[in-house]
Coordinates of C-alpha atoms in Angstrom, one line a residue:
M1 CA -19.8 20.1 31.0
S2 CA -21.1 19.7 34.5
Y3 CA -19.1 17.4 37.4
Q4 CA -21.1 15.5 39.9
R5 CA -19.8 14.4 43.4
L6 CA -20.7 10.7 44.1
T7 CA -20.3 8.3 46.9
D8 CA -16.2 6.5 47.1
S9 CA -15.6 4.7 44.9
T10 CA -12.3 2.2 44.1
E11 CA -12.8 1.9 40.3
I12 CA -14.0 3.4 36.9
T13 CA -18.0 2.3 36.6
R14 CA -21.3 3.4 34.9
T15 CA -24.2 5.5 36.1
S16 CA -27.5 6.1 35.0
T17 CA -29.0 9.6 34.3
F18 CA -32.4 8.6 35.9
D19 CA -33.5 5.8 38.9
N20 CA -34.2 2.0 37.8
L21 CA -37.1 1.0 37.6
E22 CA -39.1 -2.7 37.9
P23 CA -41.5 -2.6 35.0
S24 CA -42.9 -6.5 34.5
S25 CA -41.8 -9.6 32.4
K26 CA -43.9 -8.1 29.4
S27 CA -42.9 -5.0 29.8
P28 CA -40.6 -3.9 26.3
R29 CA -38.1 -2.6 29.4
S30 CA -38.3 -6.1 31.4
K31 CA -35.0 -8.5 31.6
Q32 CA -37.2 -10.9 30.0
Y33 CA -37.7 -8.6 26.9
H34 CA -34.5 -8.2 25.2
H35 CA -34.6 -4.9 23.5
S36 CA -34.7 -3.0 26.8
R37 CA -35.0 0.7 27.2
R38 CA -31.5 1.6 28.4
P39 CA -30.8 5.6 29.8
S40 CA -27.7 7.2 28.0
T41 CA -24.3 6.5 30.5
R42 CA -21.6 8.6 31.2
S43 CA -18.3 7.3 33.4
R44 CA -17.4 8.5 36.8
I45 CA -13.6 7.8 38.2
S46 CA -12.7 8.3 41.9
L47 CA -9.5 9.9 42.6
A48 CA -8.7 10.8 46.5
G49 CA -11.4 9.5 47.3
R50 CA -14.1 11.8 45.6
T51 CA -15.3 10.3 42.8
F52 CA -16.0 12.7 39.1
F53 CA -17.9 12.2 35.7
L54 CA -15.9 12.1 33.0
S55 CA -18.4 12.9 30.3
P56 CA -21.8 15.0 30.1
A57 CA -25.4 13.1 30.8
W58 CA -26.0 13.2 26.7
N59 CA -28.5 11.4 25.8
T60 CA -27.7 8.4 22.1
A61 CA -29.4 11.4 20.0
R62 CA -26.8 14.5 21.2
T63 CA -24.0 12.2 21.5
H64 CA -24.1 11.2 17.8
T65 CA -24.8 15.0 17.0
A66 CA -21.6 15.8 18.8
I67 CA -19.6 12.8 17.1
S68 CA -20.6 14.6 13.9
V69 CA -20.0 18.1 15.1
A70 CA -16.9 17.2 16.1
A71 CA -15.8 15.2 12.7
G72 CA -17.8 17.8 10.7
T73 CA -15.0 20.4 12.3
V74 CA -12.4 18.5 10.9
M75 CA -13.6 18.3 7.6
C76 CA -14.5 22.0 7.8
L77 CA -10.6 22.8 8.9
F78 CA -9.8 20.7 5.5
G79 CA -11.7 23.3 3.5
Y80 CA -10.9 26.4 5.5
E81 CA -7.2 25.6 4.7
Q82 CA -8.1 24.7 0.9
G83 CA -9.2 29.1 0.8
V84 CA -7.3 30.7 3.2
F85 CA -4.0 30.6 1.6
G86 CA -5.4 31.8 -2.3
G87 CA -6.8 34.6 -0.5
I88 CA -3.9 36.1 1.2
I89 CA -1.7 35.4 -1.8
V90 CA -2.9 37.9 -3.5
G91 CA -3.7 40.9 -0.6
D92 CA -0.6 44.1 -0.7
E93 CA 0.8 43.0 3.1
F94 CA 1.3 39.6 2.0
N95 CA 3.2 40.5 -0.9
R96 CA 4.4 43.6 0.8
Y97 CA 5.7 41.5 4.0
F98 CA 7.7 38.6 2.1
H99 CA 9.1 40.8 -0.6
D100 CA 7.2 40.0 -3.8
P101 CA 7.5 35.6 -3.5
S102 CA 7.7 34.7 -6.9
P103 CA 5.0 32.7 -8.9
G104 CA 7.1 29.5 -8.2
L105 CA 7.6 30.1 -4.7
V106 CA 4.0 31.1 -4.4
G107 CA 3.5 27.5 -5.4
F108 CA 5.7 25.9 -3.6
V109 CA 4.5 27.4 0.1
T110 CA 0.3 26.5 -0.8
S111 CA 1.7 23.3 -2.3
V112 CA 3.8 22.1 1.0
Y113 CA 1.0 22.3 2.6
D114 CA -0.5 18.9 0.9
L115 CA 3.2 17.2 1.2
G116 CA 2.4 17.5 4.9
C117 CA -1.1 15.9 3.8
F118 CA 0.6 13.0 1.8
A119 CA 2.6 12.4 5.1
G120 CA 0.3 12.7 7.8
A121 CA -1.7 9.8 5.7
V122 CA 0.6 7.6 4.8
L123 CA 1.5 7.5 9.2
T124 CA -1.7 6.8 10.0
L125 CA -1.9 4.0 7.6
F126 CA 0.9 2.9 10.2
V127 CA 0.0 3.8 13.4
G128 CA -3.8 4.6 12.9
E129 CA -4.9 1.0 14.0
W130 CA -2.5 0.8 17.0
L131 CA -3.1 4.5 18.4
G132 CA -6.8 3.9 17.9
R133 CA -9.7 7.0 16.1
K134 CA -9.5 9.4 19.2
R135 CA -6.1 9.2 20.0
M136 CA -4.8 10.1 16.5
L137 CA -7.4 12.9 16.0
I138 CA -6.2 14.1 19.5
I139 CA -2.8 13.7 18.4
F140 CA -2.7 14.9 15.0
T141 CA -4.7 18.2 16.2
V142 CA -1.8 19.2 18.3
I143 CA 0.2 18.8 15.0
M144 CA -2.6 20.5 13.3
A145 CA -2.4 23.3 16.0
S146 CA 1.4 23.6 15.9
G147 CA 2.2 24.4 12.2
I148 CA -1.1 27.0 12.9
L149 CA 1.0 28.9 15.1
V150 CA 4.1 28.5 13.3
Q151 CA 1.8 30.2 10.2
T152 CA 0.4 32.8 12.2
G153 CA 3.9 34.1 14.0
A154 CA 6.2 33.9 11.2
Q155 CA 8.4 36.3 10.8
N156 CA 10.3 35.1 7.3
M157 CA 9.2 32.5 4.4
Q158 CA 11.2 29.7 5.6
H159 CA 8.9 29.7 8.7
L160 CA 5.7 29.6 6.7
L161 CA 7.3 27.2 4.5
W162 CA 7.7 24.7 8.0
G163 CA 4.5 25.9 9.3
R164 CA 2.3 24.8 6.3
F165 CA 4.2 21.3 6.1
V166 CA 3.3 20.7 9.8
A167 CA -0.1 22.2 9.7
G168 CA -0.5 19.2 6.6
I169 CA 0.4 16.2 8.1
G170 CA -1.9 17.2 11.2
N171 CA -4.6 18.1 8.7
G172 CA -3.7 14.0 6.5
G173 CA -3.5 12.2 9.6
N174 CA -7.1 13.9 10.7
T175 CA -8.8 13.8 7.0
A176 CA -8.0 9.9 7.0
T177 CA -9.1 9.1 10.7
A178 CA -12.4 11.2 11.5
P179 CA -14.4 9.8 8.2
V180 CA -13.6 6.1 10.0
W181 CA -14.0 6.8 13.2
H182 CA -17.9 8.9 11.8
V183 CA -18.7 5.7 10.2
E184 CA -17.8 3.7 12.9
T185 CA -19.8 5.1 15.9
S186 CA -23.0 5.9 13.2
H187 CA -26.3 4.5 13.2
Q188 CA -27.3 1.9 10.7
A189 CA -29.4 4.1 8.8
A190 CA -27.2 7.4 9.2
K191 CA -23.5 5.7 7.1
G192 CA -24.6 5.9 3.9
K193 CA -24.5 9.6 3.0
A194 CA -22.3 10.5 5.8
V195 CA -19.1 11.0 3.1
V196 CA -21.4 13.3 0.6
K197 CA -22.5 15.0 3.8
E198 CA -18.7 16.0 5.1
M199 CA -18.0 17.2 1.7
V200 CA -20.7 19.8 2.4
V201 CA -19.3 20.6 5.9
N202 CA -15.9 21.0 3.7
V203 CA -17.0 23.0 1.1
M204 CA -18.2 25.3 4.2
G205 CA -15.3 25.9 5.4
F206 CA -13.9 26.8 2.0
V207 CA -17.1 29.3 2.0
V208 CA -15.7 30.6 5.8
S209 CA -12.5 30.7 4.7
N210 CA -13.6 33.5 1.6
M211 CA -15.5 35.6 3.8
I212 CA -13.1 35.6 6.6
T213 CA -10.5 37.3 3.7
L214 CA -12.7 39.0 2.4
A215 CA -13.4 40.7 5.8
F216 CA -10.0 41.5 6.3
S217 CA -8.9 42.7 3.0
G218 CA -9.6 46.2 4.0
I219 CA -7.1 46.1 6.8
V220 CA -2.9 47.8 5.9
T221 CA -1.3 46.3 8.5
E222 CA 0.2 42.9 8.6
A223 CA -3.4 41.5 10.2
Q224 CA -4.6 41.2 6.7
W225 CA -2.3 38.1 6.6
R226 CA -2.1 37.0 9.9
F227 CA -5.6 36.9 11.8
P228 CA -6.8 34.4 8.8
L229 CA -4.4 31.9 9.5
G230 CA -4.3 32.2 13.1
I231 CA -8.5 32.1 13.6
Q232 CA -8.1 28.1 12.6
L233 CA -7.3 27.9 16.3
I234 CA -10.9 27.8 17.1
F235 CA -11.9 24.8 14.8
I236 CA -8.7 23.4 17.0
V237 CA -10.7 24.0 20.1
I238 CA -13.7 22.5 18.7
I239 CA -11.8 19.4 18.3
L240 CA -10.2 19.0 21.3
G241 CA -13.2 19.9 22.9
L242 CA -15.4 17.4 22.2
V243 CA -13.0 14.3 21.2
P244 CA -11.9 13.3 24.3
I245 CA -15.4 13.2 25.9
L246 CA -16.9 11.4 23.4
P247 CA -17.2 6.9 22.8
E248 CA -14.7 5.1 21.0
S249 CA -14.8 2.5 18.1
P250 CA -16.6 -0.1 19.3
R251 CA -14.9 -2.0 16.5
W252 CA -11.6 -0.5 17.0
L253 CA -12.2 -1.4 20.2
L254 CA -13.0 -5.4 19.3
S255 CA -10.4 -5.3 17.0
R256 CA -8.1 -5.0 19.9
G257 CA -9.4 -7.5 22.3
R258 CA -11.2 -4.8 24.4
D259 CA -14.4 -6.6 24.4
A260 CA -15.5 -4.9 27.8
E261 CA -15.1 -1.3 26.9
A262 CA -16.5 -2.1 23.3
K263 CA -19.4 -3.4 24.7
K264 CA -20.5 -0.2 27.1
E265 CA -19.7 2.0 24.6
L266 CA -21.7 0.6 21.9
E267 CA -24.8 1.0 25.1
Q268 CA -23.7 5.0 24.6
L269 CA -23.9 5.0 20.5
S270 CA -26.7 2.6 20.3
E271 CA -30.5 3.4 20.5
E272 CA -33.1 2.4 23.4
D273 CA -34.6 0.4 21.4
V274 CA -31.4 -2.3 20.2
D275 CA -30.6 -5.8 21.7
I276 CA -27.2 -5.0 22.3
D277 CA -26.0 -8.0 22.9
L278 CA -27.3 -9.3 19.2
E279 CA -26.1 -6.0 17.8
F280 CA -22.7 -6.7 20.4
E281 CA -22.1 -10.4 18.9
E282 CA -22.7 -9.5 15.3
I283 CA -20.5 -6.8 15.2
R284 CA -17.8 -9.1 16.8
E285 CA -17.9 -11.7 14.7
S286 CA -18.0 -9.2 11.8
V287 CA -14.6 -8.0 13.0
R288 CA -13.4 -11.3 13.8
Q289 CA -13.9 -12.2 10.5
E290 CA -12.6 -9.5 8.6
M291 CA -9.2 -9.8 9.8
A292 CA -8.8 -13.6 9.0
V293 CA -8.9 -12.4 5.7
Q294 CA -6.6 -9.2 5.3
V295 CA -4.0 -9.6 2.6
S296 CA -0.2 -8.6 2.1
W297 CA 0.7 -5.7 -0.2
G298 CA 2.3 -7.9 -2.0
K299 CA -0.6 -9.6 -2.9
I300 CA -2.3 -6.5 -3.6
F301 CA 0.3 -5.7 -6.5
K302 CA 0.4 -8.8 -8.0
G303 CA -2.0 -8.8 -10.6
G304 CA -5.6 -10.2 -11.3
Q305 CA -9.0 -8.3 -9.8
A306 CA -7.0 -6.9 -6.7
T307 CA -5.0 -5.0 -8.8
R308 CA -7.8 -3.9 -11.2
R309 CA -10.2 -2.8 -8.0
M310 CA -7.1 -1.0 -5.9
L311 CA -6.7 0.9 -9.2
L312 CA -10.4 1.8 -10.3
G313 CA -10.2 3.5 -6.5
M314 CA -6.9 5.1 -7.7
G315 CA -7.4 6.3 -10.5
L316 CA -10.3 7.9 -9.7
Q317 CA -8.7 9.7 -6.9
V318 CA -5.8 11.3 -9.6
C319 CA -9.1 11.7 -12.0
Q320 CA -10.5 14.1 -9.3
Q321 CA -7.8 16.5 -8.7
L322 CA -6.6 16.4 -12.4
T323 CA -10.0 18.0 -13.0
G324 CA -8.7 21.2 -12.2
I325 CA -10.6 21.9 -8.7
N326 CA -7.6 23.2 -7.4
V327 CA -6.8 25.2 -9.6
L328 CA -9.5 27.5 -8.7
C329 CA -10.3 26.2 -4.9
Y330 CA -7.0 26.9 -4.0
Y331 CA -6.2 30.5 -6.5
L332 CA -9.7 31.6 -6.8
P333 CA -9.1 35.0 -6.1
L334 CA -5.5 35.0 -7.6
V335 CA -7.3 33.5 -10.6
L336 CA -10.0 36.5 -10.9
V337 CA -7.2 38.7 -10.8
K338 CA -4.6 37.3 -12.8
S339 CA -6.3 36.1 -15.7
V340 CA -10.1 37.7 -15.5
G341 CA -8.5 40.9 -14.8
L342 CA -10.6 42.1 -11.7
T343 CA -9.4 44.3 -9.0
Q344 CA -9.2 41.8 -5.2
L345 CA -12.0 43.1 -3.9
S346 CA -13.9 42.6 -6.7
S347 CA -12.4 39.0 -7.0
R348 CA -12.9 38.3 -2.6
L349 CA -16.5 39.3 -3.7
L350 CA -17.3 37.1 -7.0
A351 CA -15.1 34.5 -4.7
T352 CA -17.5 34.3 -1.8
G353 CA -20.1 34.1 -4.1
I354 CA -19.3 31.1 -6.5
A355 CA -18.3 29.0 -3.0
I356 CA -21.8 29.8 -1.7
A357 CA -22.9 28.4 -4.5
Y358 CA -20.5 26.2 -4.9
M359 CA -21.2 24.3 -1.2
F360 CA -25.1 24.3 -2.4
A361 CA -24.5 22.0 -5.4
T362 CA -22.4 19.6 -3.0
A363 CA -25.4 19.3 -0.7
A364 CA -27.5 18.6 -3.5
S365 CA -25.4 16.2 -4.9
L366 CA -27.2 14.6 -1.3
F367 CA -30.2 13.8 -3.8
F368 CA -28.8 12.4 -7.0
I369 CA -25.8 10.6 -6.0
E370 CA -27.9 7.4 -5.5
R371 CA -30.4 8.0 -8.1
L372 CA -29.0 8.9 -11.0
G373 CA -25.7 6.3 -10.5
R374 CA -21.8 7.0 -10.6
R375 CA -21.3 6.4 -13.8
P376 CA -23.5 8.8 -15.8
L377 CA -22.9 11.5 -13.0
L378 CA -19.1 11.1 -13.4
M379 CA -19.4 11.2 -17.7
S380 CA -21.9 14.1 -17.9
M381 CA -20.3 16.7 -15.4
A382 CA -16.9 15.6 -16.8
A383 CA -18.1 17.0 -19.7
A384 CA -20.1 19.8 -18.5
Q385 CA -16.4 20.5 -16.6
S386 CA -14.7 20.4 -19.9
I387 CA -16.6 23.1 -21.2
A388 CA -16.6 25.3 -18.6
F389 CA -12.6 25.0 -18.4
L390 CA -13.1 25.7 -22.3
G391 CA -15.1 28.8 -22.3
I392 CA -12.4 30.4 -19.5
A393 CA -9.4 29.9 -21.8
I394 CA -11.4 31.1 -24.5
S395 CA -12.5 34.2 -23.0
T396 CA -9.7 34.8 -20.9
E397 CA -7.9 34.8 -24.2
I398 CA -10.0 37.3 -25.4
G399 CA -9.9 39.6 -23.0
H400 CA -6.0 39.7 -22.4
E401 CA -5.1 40.6 -26.0
P402 CA -3.7 43.3 -27.1
G403 CA -5.9 46.5 -27.9
A404 CA -8.9 44.9 -27.0
G405 CA -11.6 46.4 -26.3
G406 CA -14.5 45.8 -23.4
A407 CA -12.1 43.5 -21.6
H408 CA -14.8 43.4 -18.9
I409 CA -17.5 41.7 -21.0
P410 CA -14.7 38.4 -22.1
G411 CA -14.1 38.5 -18.0
I412 CA -17.6 38.2 -17.2
V413 CA -18.4 35.2 -19.2
A414 CA -15.1 33.5 -17.7
T415 CA -16.6 34.5 -14.5
I416 CA -20.1 32.5 -15.8
F417 CA -17.5 29.5 -16.8
I418 CA -16.1 29.5 -13.5
S419 CA -19.2 29.1 -11.9
L420 CA -19.9 26.5 -14.1
Y421 CA -17.6 24.1 -13.6
F422 CA -18.0 24.9 -9.9
L423 CA -21.8 23.7 -9.9
A424 CA -20.6 20.7 -12.1
F425 CA -18.1 19.7 -10.0
G426 CA -20.2 20.1 -6.9
F427 CA -23.0 17.8 -8.3
G428 CA -20.6 15.4 -9.2
W429 CA -17.4 14.9 -8.7
V430 CA -16.8 16.2 -5.2
A431 CA -17.7 13.2 -3.5
T432 CA -17.8 10.5 -5.5
P433 CA -14.3 9.4 -5.7
W434 CA -13.8 8.9 -2.5
L435 CA -16.5 7.1 -1.5
Y436 CA -15.9 5.0 -4.7
P437 CA -12.7 3.2 -2.9
A438 CA -14.2 1.9 -0.5
E439 CA -17.0 0.5 -2.6
V440 CA -15.2 -1.1 -5.3
N441 CA -12.3 -2.7 -2.9
S442 CA -12.9 -6.6 -1.6
L443 CA -13.8 -6.6 2.7
S444 CA -9.8 -8.1 2.4
M445 CA -8.3 -5.2 0.6
R446 CA -10.6 -2.6 1.8
T447 CA -8.4 -0.3 4.7
K448 CA -5.0 -0.4 1.4
G449 CA -7.2 0.1 -0.9
A450 CA -8.6 3.7 0.4
A451 CA -5.4 4.2 1.9
L452 CA -4.0 4.1 -1.4
A453 CA -5.9 5.5 -2.8
T454 CA -6.2 8.9 -0.5
A455 CA -2.3 8.8 -1.0
C456 CA -3.0 9.6 -4.7
D457 CA -5.5 12.0 -4.2
W458 CA -2.7 14.1 -1.9
L459 CA 0.5 13.6 -4.3
F460 CA -2.0 14.5 -6.9
N461 CA -3.2 18.0 -5.4
Y462 CA 0.4 18.9 -4.4
F463 CA 1.0 18.4 -8.4
V464 CA -1.6 20.9 -9.2
V465 CA -1.0 23.6 -6.6
Q466 CA 2.4 23.4 -7.2
T467 CA 2.1 24.2 -11.0
T468 CA -0.9 26.1 -10.8
P469 CA 1.1 30.0 -10.4
P470 CA 3.9 29.2 -13.1
G471 CA 0.7 28.1 -15.3
I472 CA -0.6 31.4 -14.8
H473 CA 2.5 33.0 -15.4
Y474 CA 3.8 31.5 -18.4
L475 CA 1.0 29.4 -19.8
H476 CA -1.7 31.9 -19.5
W477 CA -5.4 30.7 -21.4
G478 CA -3.2 27.7 -22.1
L479 CA -3.6 26.4 -18.6
Y480 CA -7.2 26.1 -18.4
L481 CA -6.9 24.1 -22.2
V482 CA -5.4 21.6 -20.4
Y483 CA -7.7 21.6 -18.3
A484 CA -10.3 21.5 -20.6
V485 CA -8.6 18.4 -22.3
F486 CA -8.0 16.5 -19.3
N487 CA -12.0 16.7 -18.4
A488 CA -12.8 15.6 -21.8
S489 CA -10.6 12.7 -21.9
F490 CA -12.1 11.2 -18.1
V491 CA -15.3 11.1 -20.1
P492 CA -14.2 7.8 -22.7
L493 CA -12.3 6.5 -19.7
I494 CA -15.3 6.5 -17.5
Y495 CA -17.2 4.6 -19.5
F496 CA -15.3 1.9 -20.4
F497 CA -13.2 1.2 -16.6
I498 CA -15.5 2.8 -14.3
V499 CA -17.8 0.2 -12.5
E500 CA -21.3 1.1 -12.3
T501 CA -21.9 0.7 -7.8
A502 CA -24.8 2.9 -7.0
G503 CA -27.5 0.9 -5.3
K504 CA -25.5 -2.4 -5.1
S505 CA -24.4 -3.6 -1.8
L506 CA -21.0 -4.4 -1.1
E507 CA -21.1 -8.2 -1.7
Q508 CA -23.1 -7.7 -5.5
I509 CA -19.6 -5.9 -6.2
D510 CA -17.7 -8.6 -5.4
R511 CA -20.1 -10.8 -7.2
W512 CA -20.1 -8.3 -10.4
F513 CA -15.9 -8.7 -10.4
A514 CA -16.3 -12.5 -9.9
A515 CA -18.1 -12.7 -13.3
H516 CA -16.7 -10.1 -15.8
P517 CA -13.1 -10.3 -15.1
G518 CA -12.6 -7.9 -18.1
W519 CA -11.1 -4.5 -17.9
F520 CA -13.4 -3.2 -20.2
V521 CA -17.4 -2.6 -19.1
H522 CA -18.6 -0.7 -21.7
K523 CA -20.6 -3.4 -23.3
V524 CA -21.9 -5.4 -20.3
Q525 CA -25.8 -5.0 -20.0
D526 CA -27.5 -3.7 -17.4
S527 CA -30.0 -6.3 -17.1
E528 CA -27.5 -8.5 -16.6
T529 CA -25.6 -6.7 -13.8
S530 CA -29.5 -6.1 -12.4
K531 CA -28.8 -10.4 -12.3
I532 CA -25.5 -10.9 -11.3
G533 CA -26.1 -8.4 -8.4
N534 CA -29.2 -10.7 -7.1
G535 CA -27.4 -13.3 -7.1
L536 CA -29.9 -15.1 -9.7
F537 CA -26.5 -14.9 -12.7
V538 CA -23.0 -16.2 -12.8
K539 CA -20.9 -16.3 -16.1
P540 CA -19.9 -20.0 -15.9
N541 CA -15.7 -19.9 -16.8
A542 CA -16.0 -16.5 -14.0
H543 CA -14.6 -18.4 -10.9
H544 CA -12.3 -16.5 -8.8
H545 CA -12.6 -14.3 -5.3
S546 CA -13.0 -10.9 -5.6
D547 CA -9.5 -10.7 -5.0
G548 CA -8.9 -12.1 -8.3
R549 CA -7.8 -16.1 -7.0
A550 CA -8.8 -19.4 -8.0
S551 CA -12.3 -20.1 -6.4
G552 CA -11.6 -22.4 -3.3
E553 CA -8.1 -21.0 -2.7
N554 CA -9.2 -19.0 0.5
D555 CA -13.3 -19.9 1.6
A556 CA -13.0 -18.0 4.6
E557 CA -12.6 -15.2 2.0
A558 CA -15.7 -15.9 0.5
R559 CA -17.4 -16.6 4.0
A560 CA -16.5 -13.7 5.5
V561 CA -17.8 -11.2 3.1
R562 CA -21.3 -12.7 2.3
A563 CA -21.8 -13.8 6.1
P564 CA -21.9 -10.1 7.7
L565 CA -23.2 -8.3 5.0
K566 CA -26.1 -11.1 5.0
R567 CA -26.4 -9.7 9.0
G568 CA -26.2 -6.2 8.1
G569 CA -22.8 -6.4 9.2
V570 CA -20.2 -4.9 7.3
G571 CA -20.9 -2.1 4.3
R572 CA -23.5 -0.2 3.4
A573 CA -26.0 -1.5 6.3
R574 CA -22.8 -1.4 9.5
V575 CA -19.6 -0.9 9.2
W576 CA -18.9 -0.6 12.7

């Protein structure tokens, strides 16, 4: 960041990075031409007669890149935390220092992090709108940093437990805030695949964690496990270095009545050929209408279509955890050592290779998630994941039978099935359950529905991570059979209940639910769905709002759903 002394001033202002021009009235940059070409701007503040820049002179593209880096670092740190502990708990130095903890204690010290994440997500629900996106990220990053420091310097298991829990609170708040901030400050064309891209970065963090634990596995001191925990502070420095100098969400500023600040931030975020005044008015109107139709928790839980839509989003998040992804993500080296029978070094090498393949599979889902649809992708990949866990169960049981020769062959087979599972999950399940709650919930309950879905994800994440070490110890191959059954059961659940949202605007999804009040969706024909999605067909007896209320009960919500979407102000087109 560069600082430049300017003339004396008594207030914070905005200054251009190049000289003002006086083009003709026909020029695209003239005052008479609304789509004015604007230079990038930066804030300055006067202190003791001297004026300093508060932020670097980035143009619009660099500003968006910096926001992507900051939000991506949050998700990358999330992925790193998912993998790092599984890599250190198999190390000799860790087990020697903590006196060979029992499987139950290992499960608790690993999963208590997810309880912290749940607490952080709940806190975000209550204080997030009050603090704003940037302050939330800064505060929760500081909380996470304190937890990382406690873990790194832990002298006993109690220190490690508290460090994990506090770091989880920070991560839960960050992961609930960063995607929202990223989307609300993104270009219109960049919003559609933002969730998938964040999941790719999340998996990248998982890859990095496996590489770090592999690199330090040969060290015979406490640094074998302390350094992989402490290196997370690099992510903290990046987040705290970028977030304070980047723009706040214009949408949040408008919701707090800070219109002038919102317009200045919008100028910094918008392309040069965009009519700022028109765009600002569209965003302000969409925020106003959205705030006018917010519903209470009581109305969400009273039944009807609101409850149905909320449960669909929550249910898919629960299903994602019960696919068994965190059996392997959190404990992949442990699974390879205890169940497959590999050495520590071999398990770390293989875990790193599988993590890289997982990252590429997640990246490839960018090309399939909209093209193939949610339902076909979820069902086919759930079936593949069930087959993978069945193969893991059978091969690990054969490999551990007393007197069985050539146990390395079942180990190879189990490794192949583990790789198959990660590829299937990366293709179909890594992103859709995070995207679905925002799609399936109506405008009036979208924030609450997404928050509940995230809370369910963390609770079942805790359940899976807590039960895995005892499950491996006592059930052996039976643990993998349990998850094979879970994945197989998801195929009919998705077929009968999950509504297809791919290729539909949020308004079209609202109309679909209004025309189909029943829970079962498998008999709905594609042609009928297409007609309803395009507004050409409505069932004669369906006179309900998207949240299940009778038509005419609150027409303001219907107008709020329709008007912004027609202008591209809310939903997939624009979610400022």
